[in-house]
Amino acid sequence: SKEHRRASIAAELVRVLAKWFVENNANRICVDPDGSARQFYASLGAAPLNNHWLVWQDVSALLR
């Protein structure tokens, strides 16, 4: 479906960013998503940090 293709592209873009973060020694990454983006990042392994932020304790996990 069209929505599935968009999600795949978005996930691949997040992986490209994850690679850049790892190459630049930034492994703990936080995001402040809203709406459906929160569910999207959670599906990629980001965990709740507090009521607003999600965190990858080790963003390199997205590259495995």
C-alpha angles and dihedrals in degrees: 000000000000092000091052092052091051091051091051092051092047092049090050090051090052089051090051089052091046090055090052091049092050092047088053095048095251106131104154107067128179128196131190102210129178132208117341092356088075091061091044094054091044089054087057093054104269111145129207113270095177138324093304111023134067122198141200105208087197113016090188086080086079089063096056 
